[in-house]
Amino acid sequence: MTQTQLYLISPLDVGGDFPGRLERALAAGARRHGDLVTAFQFRVKNVDQHEAARLAAPLQAICAAHDVAFIVNDSVALAKRLQADGVHLGQDDGSPKEARAALGREAQIGVTCHASRHLAMEAGEAGADYVAFGAFFPSATKDKGPDAERPLPELLSWWTQLFEIPCVAIGGITPENCRPLVEAGADFLAVSHAVWGGDEVAAIEAFARAMRG
């Protein structure tokens, strides 16, 4: 079984001192375990593409320097403009097939599948490179409200036993609650507030201890 890795999701505000914070987080991940952090998702809302590209530039360079995949949230057009490593699609953001046609064979295309086995199988058949399940816990970043169905860790186990496409666990994941998701076979843990809501280096180190022991 492959070791679970971290997939960092940006806060909505990536200006100011955020590039320095990202650099520190990726450096901490490399220090703790060379491959702890494997991807970073650029997630901004309500800014035009020109401003998004300006904000993305330093973050994309930092990711490239650390050999961390730079994934754009929601927008195939922005991912193409930035020549990003990939795009993450919500259920309303178009199909993996369309994204593949726009971004090429090498792009990493992920799809949000909530708690649905059916959506995940559809995404896999449409050519997704990974599927994301969640929110596993209450989340300020990736939640559909209190009425949304919460997946259980068993969903990850079911997926990894049947399919080779990697799965991402998302939603309210912290160093304190992540262990059952790791043990269930999550290939990646997608985390945001647990890292950026406090000291990012301490958070990365706490995740490393919880995930790898």
Short mmCIF file of C-alpha atoms in Angstrom, two decimals:
data_model
loop_
_atom_site.label_atom_id
_atom_site.label_comp_id
_atom_site.label_asym_id
_atom_site.label_seq_id
_atom_site.Cartn_x
_atom_site.Cartn_y
_atom_site.Cartn_z
CA MET A 1 0.00 0.00 0.00
CA THR A 2 1.34 3.43 -0.90
CA GLN A 3 1.92 5.98 1.84
CA THR A 4 -0.70 8.67 2.23
CA GLN A 5 0.44 12.13 1.13
CA LEU A 6 -0.80 15.66 1.77
CA TYR A 7 -2.65 17.73 -0.81
CA LEU A 8 -2.66 21.35 0.36
CA ILE A 9 -5.56 23.63 -0.58
CA SER A 10 -4.95 27.35 -0.53
CA PRO A 11 -6.91 29.75 1.63
CA LEU A 12 -9.03 32.20 -0.36
CA ASP A 13 -6.54 35.00 0.40
CA VAL A 14 -3.23 34.10 -1.25
CA GLY A 15 -1.78 37.61 -1.35
CA GLY A 16 0.39 39.35 1.22
CA ASP A 17 2.76 36.99 3.00
CA PHE A 18 1.11 33.80 1.72
CA PRO A 19 3.90 32.87 -0.75
CA GLY A 20 6.33 32.81 2.19
CA ARG A 21 3.95 30.62 4.16
CA LEU A 22 3.64 28.18 1.27
CA GLU A 23 7.42 28.02 0.94
CA ARG A 24 7.76 27.24 4.66
CA ALA A 25 5.06 24.56 4.53
CA LEU A 26 6.58 22.79 1.52
CA ALA A 27 10.06 22.99 3.01
CA ALA A 28 8.75 21.49 6.26
CA GLY A 29 7.12 18.67 4.33
CA ALA A 30 10.36 17.94 2.52
CA ARG A 31 12.30 18.02 5.80
CA ARG A 32 9.96 15.66 7.59
CA HIS A 33 9.47 13.18 4.74
CA GLY A 34 10.62 14.08 1.25
CA ASP A 35 7.30 13.26 -0.37
CA LEU A 36 4.85 14.29 2.35
CA VAL A 37 3.28 17.15 0.34
CA THR A 38 2.61 16.18 -3.24
CA ALA A 39 0.09 18.73 -4.56
CA PHE A 40 -1.20 22.26 -3.98
CA GLN A 41 -4.59 23.49 -5.10
CA PHE A 42 -4.92 27.16 -6.06
CA ARG A 43 -8.42 28.13 -4.93
CA VAL A 44 -9.48 31.76 -5.22
CA LYS A 45 -12.98 33.15 -5.68
CA ASN A 46 -14.42 36.33 -7.19
CA VAL A 47 -11.26 37.55 -8.94
CA ASP A 48 -10.84 37.90 -12.69
CA GLN A 49 -8.49 35.66 -14.60
CA HIS A 50 -5.81 38.34 -14.96
CA GLU A 51 -5.68 38.92 -11.20
CA ALA A 52 -5.81 35.18 -10.52
CA ALA A 53 -2.83 34.68 -12.84
CA ARG A 54 -0.90 37.43 -11.02
CA LEU A 55 -1.59 35.81 -7.64
CA ALA A 56 -0.76 32.35 -8.95
CA ALA A 57 2.65 33.16 -10.45
CA PRO A 58 4.80 33.15 -7.27
CA LEU A 59 2.93 30.16 -5.83
CA GLN A 60 3.36 28.15 -9.02
CA ALA A 61 7.11 28.87 -8.97
CA ILE A 62 7.38 27.72 -5.35
CA CYS A 63 5.54 24.50 -6.14
CA ALA A 64 7.76 23.85 -9.15
CA ALA A 65 10.88 24.34 -7.03
CA HIS A 66 9.61 21.70 -4.57
CA ASP A 67 8.34 19.30 -7.26
CA VAL A 68 4.78 19.75 -5.96
CA ALA A 69 1.91 19.62 -8.48
CA PHE A 70 0.11 22.95 -8.97
CA ILE A 71 -3.61 22.29 -9.44
CA VAL A 72 -6.19 24.97 -10.28
CA ASN A 73 -9.61 24.72 -8.65
CA ASP A 74 -12.73 24.82 -10.85
CA SER A 75 -11.40 26.65 -13.92
CA VAL A 76 -10.11 24.76 -16.96
CA ALA A 77 -9.53 28.09 -18.71
CA LEU A 78 -7.29 29.37 -15.90
CA ALA A 79 -5.44 26.06 -15.68
CA LYS A 80 -4.74 26.29 -19.42
CA ARG A 81 -3.61 29.92 -19.19
CA LEU A 82 -1.20 29.10 -16.35
CA GLN A 83 -0.05 25.82 -17.92
CA ALA A 84 -0.84 24.35 -14.52
CA ASP A 85 -0.18 20.72 -13.71
CA GLY A 86 -3.90 20.05 -13.54
CA VAL A 87 -7.40 21.10 -12.59
CA HIS A 88 -9.84 20.05 -9.89
CA LEU A 89 -13.45 19.90 -11.04
CA GLY A 90 -16.57 20.19 -8.92
CA GLN A 91 -19.69 18.44 -10.17
CA ASP A 92 -20.75 21.64 -11.99
CA ASP A 93 -17.38 22.47 -13.59
CA GLY A 94 -17.53 20.36 -16.74
CA SER A 95 -16.41 16.85 -17.55
CA PRO A 96 -12.97 15.26 -17.26
CA LYS A 97 -13.15 14.50 -20.99
CA GLU A 98 -13.57 18.20 -21.85
CA ALA A 99 -10.78 19.15 -19.44
CA ARG A 100 -8.49 16.52 -20.99
CA ALA A 101 -9.17 17.86 -24.47
CA ALA A 102 -8.29 21.38 -23.32
CA LEU A 103 -5.29 20.59 -21.11
CA GLY A 104 -3.67 17.58 -22.76
CA ARG A 105 -2.70 14.07 -21.77
CA GLU A 106 -0.27 15.03 -19.01
CA ALA A 107 -2.71 17.14 -16.97
CA GLN A 108 -3.84 15.82 -13.60
CA ILE A 109 -7.64 15.99 -13.50
CA GLY A 110 -9.49 15.47 -10.24
CA VAL A 111 -13.21 15.35 -9.55
CA THR A 112 -15.25 16.04 -6.43
CA CYS A 113 -17.49 13.02 -5.75
CA HIS A 114 -18.87 13.89 -2.28
CA ALA A 115 -20.06 10.62 -0.68
CA SER A 116 -21.10 8.97 -3.96
CA ARG A 117 -19.70 5.71 -5.28
CA HIS A 118 -21.65 6.30 -8.50
CA LEU A 119 -20.14 9.74 -9.14
CA ALA A 120 -16.67 8.36 -8.46
CA MET A 121 -17.09 5.49 -10.91
CA GLU A 122 -18.46 7.91 -13.52
CA ALA A 123 -15.45 10.20 -13.01
CA GLY A 124 -13.06 7.29 -13.38
CA GLU A 125 -14.73 6.14 -16.58
CA ALA A 126 -14.53 9.71 -17.93
CA GLY A 127 -10.77 9.76 -17.44
CA ALA A 128 -10.23 11.42 -14.05
CA ASP A 129 -6.77 10.96 -12.56
CA TYR A 130 -8.12 11.06 -9.00
CA VAL A 131 -11.46 11.23 -7.19
CA ALA A 132 -12.12 13.26 -4.04
CA PHE A 133 -14.51 12.11 -1.33
CA GLY A 134 -15.81 14.34 1.45
CA ALA A 135 -16.42 16.31 3.50
CA PHE A 136 -15.52 13.69 6.10
CA PHE A 137 -15.74 16.23 8.93
CA PRO A 138 -17.33 19.68 9.28
CA SER A 139 -15.32 22.03 7.08
CA ALA A 140 -15.24 25.75 6.44
CA THR A 141 -13.51 25.19 3.09
CA LYS A 142 -15.21 22.24 1.44
CA ASP A 143 -18.65 21.69 2.94
CA LYS A 144 -22.18 21.62 1.61
CA GLY A 145 -23.79 22.38 4.96
CA PRO A 146 -25.09 20.23 7.81
CA ASP A 147 -27.49 18.29 5.57
CA ALA A 148 -24.81 17.01 3.19
CA GLU A 149 -24.14 13.29 3.40
CA ARG A 150 -20.84 12.55 5.13
CA PRO A 151 -18.83 9.64 3.77
CA LEU A 152 -17.36 7.11 6.17
CA PRO A 153 -13.76 5.87 5.98
CA GLU A 154 -15.11 2.57 4.60
CA LEU A 155 -15.81 4.39 1.32
CA LEU A 156 -12.06 4.88 0.88
CA SER A 157 -11.38 1.21 1.62
CA TRP A 158 -14.01 0.13 -0.92
CA TRP A 159 -12.54 2.39 -3.59
CA THR A 160 -8.90 1.41 -3.09
CA GLN A 161 -9.72 -2.30 -3.15
CA LEU A 162 -11.58 -2.06 -6.48
CA PHE A 163 -9.92 0.74 -8.43
CA GLU A 164 -6.39 1.89 -9.21
CA ILE A 165 -7.29 5.58 -9.57
CA PRO A 166 -6.07 7.42 -6.43
CA CYS A 167 -8.58 8.80 -3.95
CA VAL A 168 -8.42 12.01 -1.96
CA ALA A 169 -10.12 12.50 1.41
CA ILE A 170 -11.27 16.05 2.05
CA GLY A 171 -13.16 18.15 4.56
CA GLY A 172 -12.23 19.22 8.06
CA ILE A 173 -9.21 16.91 8.28
CA THR A 174 -6.73 17.62 11.10
CA PRO A 175 -3.71 15.84 12.58
CA GLU A 176 -6.01 14.70 15.38
CA ASN A 177 -8.69 13.04 13.23
CA CYS A 178 -6.80 11.91 10.12
CA ARG A 179 -5.59 8.49 11.23
CA PRO A 180 -8.75 6.50 10.33
CA LEU A 181 -8.62 7.96 6.80
CA VAL A 182 -4.97 6.95 6.43
CA GLU A 183 -5.74 3.45 7.69
CA ALA A 184 -8.72 3.20 5.32
CA GLY A 185 -6.35 3.71 2.39
CA ALA A 186 -6.67 7.37 1.38
CA ASP A 187 -3.94 8.15 -1.14
CA PHE A 188 -4.09 11.86 -0.27
CA LEU A 189 -5.46 14.00 2.53
CA ALA A 190 -6.63 17.40 1.27
CA VAL A 191 -6.16 20.00 3.99
CA SER A 192 -6.56 23.76 4.20
CA HIS A 193 -7.59 25.39 7.46
CA ALA A 194 -5.71 22.82 9.54
CA VAL A 195 -2.49 24.17 7.99
CA TRP A 196 -3.19 27.83 7.18
CA GLY A 197 -5.30 28.56 10.27
CA GLY A 198 -2.21 28.56 12.49
CA ASP A 199 1.53 27.90 12.28
CA GLU A 200 1.94 26.09 8.97
CA VAL A 201 5.26 24.46 9.88
CA ALA A 202 3.92 23.07 13.17
CA ALA A 203 0.84 21.81 11.32
CA ILE A 204 2.86 20.01 8.64
CA GLU A 205 5.00 18.40 11.31
CA ALA A 206 1.89 17.33 13.26
CA PHE A 207 0.42 15.77 10.13
CA ALA A 208 3.69 13.95 9.44
CA ARG A 209 3.65 12.43 12.93
CA ALA A 210 -0.01 11.44 12.68
CA MET A 211 0.28 9.99 9.18
CA ARG A 212 3.69 8.36 9.26
CA GLY A 213 4.40 7.86 12.94
#
